[in-house]
């Protein structure tokens, strides 16, 4: 679940992260490094079709693997 | 250089990528996996302050390192 677009940019955007492996549903990923507004890295996935935005856990092994696949020019 | 927002979403967004190591300037990253519209993974960095959007090379070792740092909850 993401708080983007709700005027909450001065705090963390994610209040919970997706635990299921939704790699195949990912249209794109947005990654926000730690900042003065949020001490934790945040990853927001936009899903295919619906455009739904879902927060992912940067520490989850499956999330790291999905990003590695994408960087290797493969589909997530 | 990025073609985002120019109605060019049905082809690749990036026509060239940044060769300089601009990790410290990165506010956020957007990652687009290969799709039917663009066979290559594309990474668009939004820069601090200016909000300028710059395409990064997913194959550049410094880009991979920046993403690894961010995933490890460190600043880029």
Coordinates of N, CA and C in Angstrom, one line a residue:
Chain A
X1 N 0.9 -1.2 0.0 CA 0.0 0.0 0.0 C 0.9 1.2 0.0
X2 N 0.5 2.2 -0.8 CA 1.3 3.4 -1.0 C 0.5 4.6 -0.7
X3 N 1.2 5.6 -0.1 CA 0.5 6.9 0.3 C 0.9 8.0 -0.7
X4 N 1.4 7.6 -1.9 CA 1.8 8.6 -2.9 C 0.6 9.4 -3.4
X5 N 0.8 10.6 -3.7 CA -0.2 11.5 -4.2 C -1.2 11.9 -3.2
X6 N -0.9 11.6 -1.9 CA -1.8 12.1 -0.9 C -1.2 13.2 -0.1
X7 N -0.2 13.8 -0.7 CA 0.4 15.0 0.0 C 1.2 14.5 1.2
X8 N 1.7 13.3 1.2 CA 2.4 12.7 2.3 C 3.9 12.6 2.0
X9 N 4.4 13.4 1.0 CA 5.8 13.1 0.6 C 6.8 13.4 1.6
X10 N 6.4 14.1 2.7 CA 7.4 14.5 3.7 C 7.6 13.4 4.8
X11 N 6.9 12.3 4.6 CA 7.2 11.1 5.4 C 7.3 9.9 4.6
X12 N 7.5 8.7 5.2 CA 7.6 7.5 4.4 C 6.3 7.3 3.6
X13 N 6.5 6.8 2.4 CA 5.3 6.6 1.5 C 4.7 5.2 1.8
X14 N 5.4 4.3 2.3 CA 4.9 2.9 2.4 C 4.5 2.6 3.9
X15 N 3.3 2.1 4.1 CA 2.9 1.8 5.4 C 2.9 0.3 5.6
X16 N 2.8 -0.4 4.5 CA 3.0 -1.9 4.5 C 3.6 -2.4 3.2
X17 N 4.2 -3.5 3.2 CA 4.8 -4.0 2.0 C 4.1 -5.4 1.6
X18 N 4.2 -5.7 0.3 CA 3.6 -6.9 -0.3 C 4.5 -8.1 0.1
X19 N 3.9 -9.1 0.6 CA 4.7 -10.3 0.9 C 4.6 -11.3 -0.2
X20 N 3.6 -11.3 -1.0 CA 3.5 -12.3 -2.1 C 4.5 -11.9 -3.3
X21 N 4.9 -12.9 -4.0 CA 5.9 -12.7 -5.1 C 5.1 -12.3 -6.3
X22 N 5.0 -11.0 -6.5 CA 4.2 -10.4 -7.6 C 5.1 -10.0 -8.8
X23 N 6.3 -10.5 -8.9 CA 7.2 -10.1 -9.9 C 6.6 -10.0 -11.3
X24 N 5.8 -11.0 -11.7 CA 5.3 -11.1 -13.1 C 4.3 -10.0 -13.3
X25 N 3.8 -9.4 -12.3 CA 2.7 -8.4 -12.5 C 3.3 -7.0 -12.6
X26 N 4.6 -6.9 -12.5 CA 5.2 -5.5 -12.4 C 5.4 -4.9 -13.7
X27 N 4.8 -3.7 -13.9 CA 5.0 -2.9 -15.1 C 6.3 -2.0 -14.9
X28 N 6.4 -1.4 -13.8 CA 7.6 -0.6 -13.5 C 7.8 -0.5 -12.0
X29 N 9.0 -0.1 -11.6 CA 9.4 0.1 -10.2 C 9.9 1.5 -10.0
X30 N 9.6 2.0 -8.8 CA 10.1 3.3 -8.4 C 10.9 3.1 -7.1
X31 N 12.1 3.6 -7.1 CA 13.0 3.3 -5.9 C 13.4 4.6 -5.3
X32 N 13.1 4.8 -4.0 CA 13.4 6.0 -3.3 C 14.5 5.7 -2.2
X33 N 15.7 6.2 -2.4 CA 16.7 6.0 -1.3 C 16.3 6.7 0.0
X34 N 17.0 6.3 1.1 CA 16.8 6.9 2.4 C 17.0 8.4 2.2
X35 N 16.2 9.2 2.9 CA 16.3 10.7 2.8 C 15.9 11.2 4.2
X36 N 16.0 12.6 4.3 CA 15.6 13.2 5.6 C 14.2 13.0 5.9
X37 N 13.3 12.6 4.9 CA 11.9 12.4 5.2 C 11.6 11.0 5.5
X38 N 12.4 10.1 5.1 CA 12.2 8.7 5.4 C 13.5 8.0 5.5
X39 N 13.8 7.3 6.6 CA 15.1 6.7 6.8 C 15.3 5.4 6.0
X40 N 14.1 4.9 5.5 CA 14.2 3.6 4.9 C 14.1 3.7 3.4
X41 N 14.8 2.9 2.6 CA 14.6 2.8 1.2 C 13.2 2.3 0.9
X42 N 12.5 2.9 0.0 CA 11.2 2.5 -0.4 C 11.1 2.1 -1.9
X43 N 10.4 1.0 -2.1 CA 10.2 0.6 -3.5 C 8.7 0.5 -3.8
X44 N 8.3 1.2 -4.8 CA 6.9 1.1 -5.2 C 6.8 0.5 -6.6
X45 N 6.0 -0.6 -6.7 CA 5.8 -1.2 -8.0 C 4.5 -0.8 -8.5
X46 N 4.5 -0.5 -9.8 CA 3.2 -0.2 -10.5 C 2.9 -1.5 -11.3
X47 N 1.6 -1.9 -11.1 CA 1.3 -3.2 -11.7 C 0.7 -3.1 -13.1
X48 N 0.9 -4.1 -13.9 CA 0.4 -4.1 -15.3 C -1.1 -4.0 -15.3
X49 N -1.6 -3.4 -16.3 CA -3.1 -3.4 -16.5 C -3.8 -2.4 -15.6
X50 N -3.8 -2.7 -14.3 CA -4.5 -1.8 -13.3 C -3.8 -0.5 -13.0
X51 N -2.5 -0.6 -13.1 CA -1.7 0.6 -12.7 C -1.6 0.8 -11.2
X52 N -2.1 -0.3 -10.5 CA -2.1 -0.2 -9.0 C -0.7 -0.1 -8.5
X53 N -0.5 0.7 -7.4 CA 0.8 0.9 -6.8 C 1.0 0.1 -5.5
X54 N 2.0 -0.7 -5.4 CA 2.2 -1.6 -4.3 C 3.6 -1.4 -3.8
X55 N 3.7 -1.3 -2.5 CA 5.1 -1.2 -1.9 C 5.7 -2.5 -1.7
X56 N 7.0 -2.6 -2.1 CA 7.7 -3.9 -1.9 C 8.8 -3.7 -0.8
X57 N 9.2 -4.8 -0.2 CA 10.2 -4.8 0.9 C 11.6 -4.9 0.3
X58 N 12.4 -3.8 0.4 CA 13.7 -3.9 -0.2 C 14.6 -5.0 0.3
X59 N 14.2 -5.5 1.5 CA 15.0 -6.6 2.1 C 14.6 -8.0 1.7
X60 N 13.4 -8.1 1.1 CA 12.9 -9.4 0.7 C 13.8 -10.0 -0.4
X61 N 14.3 -11.2 -0.2 CA 15.1 -11.8 -1.3 C 14.4 -11.8 -2.6
X62 N 13.1 -12.1 -2.7 CA 12.5 -12.2 -4.0 C 12.5 -10.8 -4.7
X63 N 12.4 -9.8 -3.9 CA 12.4 -8.4 -4.5 C 13.8 -8.1 -5.1
X64 N 14.9 -8.5 -4.3 CA 16.2 -8.3 -4.8 C 16.4 -9.1 -6.1
X65 N 15.9 -10.3 -6.1 CA 16.0 -11.2 -7.4 C 15.3 -10.6 -8.5
X66 N 14.1 -10.0 -8.3 CA 13.3 -9.4 -9.4 C 14.1 -8.2 -10.0
X67 N 14.7 -7.4 -9.1 CA 15.5 -6.3 -9.6 C 16.8 -6.8 -10.3
X68 N 17.4 -7.8 -9.8 CA 18.6 -8.4 -10.6 C 18.2 -8.9 -11.9
X69 N 17.0 -9.5 -12.0 CA 16.5 -10.0 -13.3 C 16.3 -8.8 -14.3
X70 N 15.7 -7.8 -13.8 CA 15.4 -6.6 -14.6 C 16.7 -6.0 -15.1
X71 N 17.7 -5.8 -14.2 CA 18.9 -5.2 -14.6 C 19.6 -6.1 -15.6
X72 N 19.4 -7.4 -15.6 CA 20.0 -8.3 -16.6 C 19.2 -8.3 -17.9
X73 N 18.3 -7.4 -18.0 CA 17.5 -7.2 -19.2 C 16.5 -8.4 -19.4
X74 N 16.0 -8.9 -18.3 CA 15.0 -10.0 -18.4 C 13.7 -9.5 -17.7
X75 N 12.6 -10.1 -18.1 CA 11.3 -9.7 -17.5 C 11.3 -10.2 -16.1
X76 N 10.6 -9.4 -15.2 CA 10.6 -9.7 -13.8 C 9.9 -10.9 -13.4
Chain B
X1 N 19.2 11.3 -21.3 CA 18.0 12.1 -21.8 C 16.8 11.2 -21.9
X2 N 15.7 11.7 -21.5 CA 14.5 10.8 -21.4 C 13.4 11.4 -22.3
X3 N 12.6 10.6 -22.9 CA 11.5 11.0 -23.8 C 10.2 10.9 -23.0
X4 N 10.2 10.8 -21.7 CA 9.0 10.6 -20.9 C 8.1 11.8 -21.1
X5 N 6.8 11.6 -21.0 CA 5.9 12.7 -21.1 C 5.7 13.3 -22.4
X6 N 6.3 12.7 -23.4 CA 6.2 13.3 -24.8 C 5.3 12.4 -25.6
X7 N 4.5 11.6 -25.0 CA 3.7 10.7 -25.8 C 4.4 9.6 -26.5
X8 N 5.6 9.3 -26.0 CA 6.4 8.3 -26.7 C 6.4 7.0 -25.9
X9 N 5.4 6.7 -25.2 CA 5.5 5.5 -24.3 C 5.5 4.2 -25.0
X10 N 5.1 4.2 -26.3 CA 5.1 3.0 -27.1 C 6.4 2.6 -27.7
X11 N 7.4 3.3 -27.4 CA 8.8 2.9 -27.8 C 9.7 3.1 -26.6
X12 N 11.0 2.9 -26.8 CA 11.9 3.1 -25.7 C 11.9 4.5 -25.2
X13 N 12.1 4.8 -24.0 CA 12.1 6.1 -23.4 C 13.4 6.8 -23.5
X14 N 14.5 6.0 -23.5 CA 15.8 6.5 -23.4 C 16.5 6.5 -24.7
X15 N 17.1 7.6 -25.1 CA 17.8 7.6 -26.4 C 19.3 7.7 -26.1
X16 N 19.7 8.2 -24.9 CA 21.1 8.0 -24.5 C 21.1 7.9 -23.0
X17 N 22.3 7.4 -22.5 CA 22.4 7.2 -21.1 C 23.6 8.0 -20.6
X18 N 23.5 8.3 -19.3 CA 24.5 9.2 -18.6 C 25.7 8.3 -18.3
X19 N 26.9 8.8 -18.7 CA 28.1 8.0 -18.4 C 28.8 8.4 -17.1
X20 N 28.5 9.6 -16.7 CA 29.1 10.1 -15.4 C 28.5 9.4 -14.2
X21 N 29.2 9.3 -13.1 CA 28.7 8.7 -11.9 C 27.9 9.7 -11.1
X22 N 26.6 9.7 -11.3 CA 25.8 10.8 -10.7 C 25.0 10.3 -9.5
X23 N 25.5 9.2 -8.9 CA 24.8 8.5 -7.8 C 24.3 9.5 -6.7
X24 N 25.2 10.4 -6.3 CA 24.9 11.3 -5.2 C 23.8 12.3 -5.5
X25 N 23.5 12.5 -6.8 CA 22.5 13.4 -7.2 C 21.1 12.8 -7.3
X26 N 21.1 11.5 -7.1 CA 19.8 10.8 -7.4 C 18.8 11.0 -6.2
X27 N 17.6 11.5 -6.6 CA 16.5 11.6 -5.7 C 15.7 10.3 -5.7
X28 N 15.4 9.8 -6.9 CA 14.7 8.5 -7.0 C 15.0 7.9 -8.4
X29 N 14.7 6.6 -8.5 CA 14.9 5.9 -9.7 C 13.6 5.2 -10.2
X30 N 13.4 5.2 -11.5 CA 12.3 4.5 -12.0 C 12.9 3.4 -12.9
X31 N 12.4 2.2 -12.8 CA 13.0 1.1 -13.6 C 11.9 0.4 -14.4
X32 N 12.1 0.3 -15.7 CA 11.1 -0.3 -16.6 C 11.7 -1.5 -17.2
X33 N 11.1 -2.7 -16.9 CA 11.6 -3.9 -17.4 C 11.4 -4.0 -18.9
X34 N 12.0 -4.9 -19.6 CA 11.8 -5.1 -21.1 C 10.3 -5.3 -21.3
X35 N 9.8 -4.8 -22.4 CA 8.3 -5.0 -22.7 C 8.2 -5.1 -24.2
X36 N 6.9 -5.2 -24.6 CA 6.7 -5.3 -26.1 C 7.0 -4.0 -26.7
X37 N 7.1 -2.9 -26.0 CA 7.4 -1.6 -26.6 C 8.8 -1.2 -26.6
X38 N 9.6 -1.9 -25.7 CA 11.0 -1.6 -25.6 C 11.7 -2.9 -25.1
X39 N 12.6 -3.4 -25.9 CA 13.2 -4.7 -25.5 C 14.3 -4.6 -24.5
X40 N 14.7 -3.3 -24.2 CA 15.8 -3.1 -23.2 C 15.2 -2.6 -21.9
X41 N 15.8 -3.0 -20.8 CA 15.4 -2.4 -19.5 C 15.9 -1.0 -19.5
X42 N 15.0 -0.1 -19.0 CA 15.4 1.3 -18.9 C 15.3 1.8 -17.5
X43 N 16.3 2.7 -17.1 CA 16.3 3.2 -15.8 C 16.4 4.7 -15.9
X44 N 15.4 5.4 -15.3 CA 15.4 6.9 -15.3 C 15.6 7.4 -13.9
X45 N 16.6 8.2 -13.7 CA 16.9 8.8 -12.4 C 16.3 10.2 -12.4
X46 N 15.6 10.5 -11.3 CA 15.2 11.9 -11.1 C 16.2 12.5 -10.1
X47 N 16.8 13.7 -10.5 CA 17.8 14.3 -9.7 C 17.3 15.2 -8.6
X48 N 18.0 15.3 -7.5 CA 17.7 16.2 -6.4 C 17.6 17.6 -6.9
X49 N 16.7 18.4 -6.3 CA 16.7 19.8 -6.6 C 16.0 20.1 -7.9
X50 N 16.7 19.8 -9.0 CA 16.1 20.2 -10.3 C 15.0 19.3 -10.7
X51 N 14.9 18.1 -10.2 CA 13.9 17.2 -10.7 C 14.2 16.7 -12.1
X52 N 15.4 17.0 -12.7 CA 15.7 16.6 -14.0 C 15.7 15.1 -14.1
X53 N 15.3 14.6 -15.3 CA 15.3 13.1 -15.5 C 16.4 12.7 -16.4
X54 N 17.1 11.7 -16.0 CA 18.3 11.3 -16.7 C 18.3 9.7 -16.9
X55 N 18.5 9.3 -18.1 CA 18.5 7.8 -18.3 C 19.9 7.2 -17.8
X56 N 19.9 6.1 -17.2 CA 21.1 5.4 -16.7 C 21.2 4.1 -17.5
X57 N 22.4 3.6 -17.6 CA 22.7 2.4 -18.3 C 22.6 1.2 -17.3
X58 N 21.6 0.3 -17.5 CA 21.5 -0.8 -16.6 C 22.7 -1.7 -16.5
X59 N 23.5 -1.6 -17.6 CA 24.7 -2.5 -17.6 C 25.9 -1.9 -17.0
X60 N 25.9 -0.6 -16.7 CA 27.0 0.1 -16.1 C 27.3 -0.4 -14.7
X61 N 28.5 -0.8 -14.4 CA 28.8 -1.3 -13.1 C 28.4 -0.3 -12.0
X62 N 28.7 1.0 -12.2 CA 28.4 2.0 -11.2 C 26.9 2.1 -10.9
X63 N 26.1 1.9 -12.0 CA 24.6 1.9 -11.8 C 24.2 0.7 -10.9
X64 N 24.7 -0.4 -11.2 CA 24.4 -1.6 -10.4 C 24.7 -1.4 -9.0
X65 N 25.9 -0.8 -8.7 CA 26.4 -0.5 -7.4 C 25.5 0.5 -6.7
X66 N 25.1 1.5 -7.4 CA 24.2 2.5 -6.8 C 22.9 1.8 -6.3
X67 N 22.4 0.9 -7.2 CA 21.1 0.3 -6.8 C 21.3 -0.7 -5.6
X68 N 22.5 -1.4 -5.6 CA 22.8 -2.3 -4.5 C 22.8 -1.5 -3.2
X69 N 23.5 -0.3 -3.3 CA 23.6 0.5 -2.1 C 22.2 0.9 -1.6
X70 N 21.4 1.3 -2.5 CA 20.0 1.8 -2.1 C 19.2 0.6 -1.5
X71 N 19.3 -0.6 -2.1 CA 18.6 -1.7 -1.6 C 19.1 -2.1 -0.2
X72 N 20.4 -1.8 0.1 CA 21.0 -2.0 1.4 C 20.6 -0.9 2.4
X73 N 19.7 0.0 2.0 CA 19.2 1.1 2.8 C 20.3 2.1 3.1
X74 N 21.1 2.3 2.0 CA 22.1 3.4 2.1 C 21.9 4.4 1.1
X75 N 22.4 5.6 1.3 CA 22.2 6.6 0.3 C 23.0 6.3 -1.0
X76 N 22.6 6.7 -2.1 CA 23.2 6.3 -3.4 C 24.6 7.0 -3.6

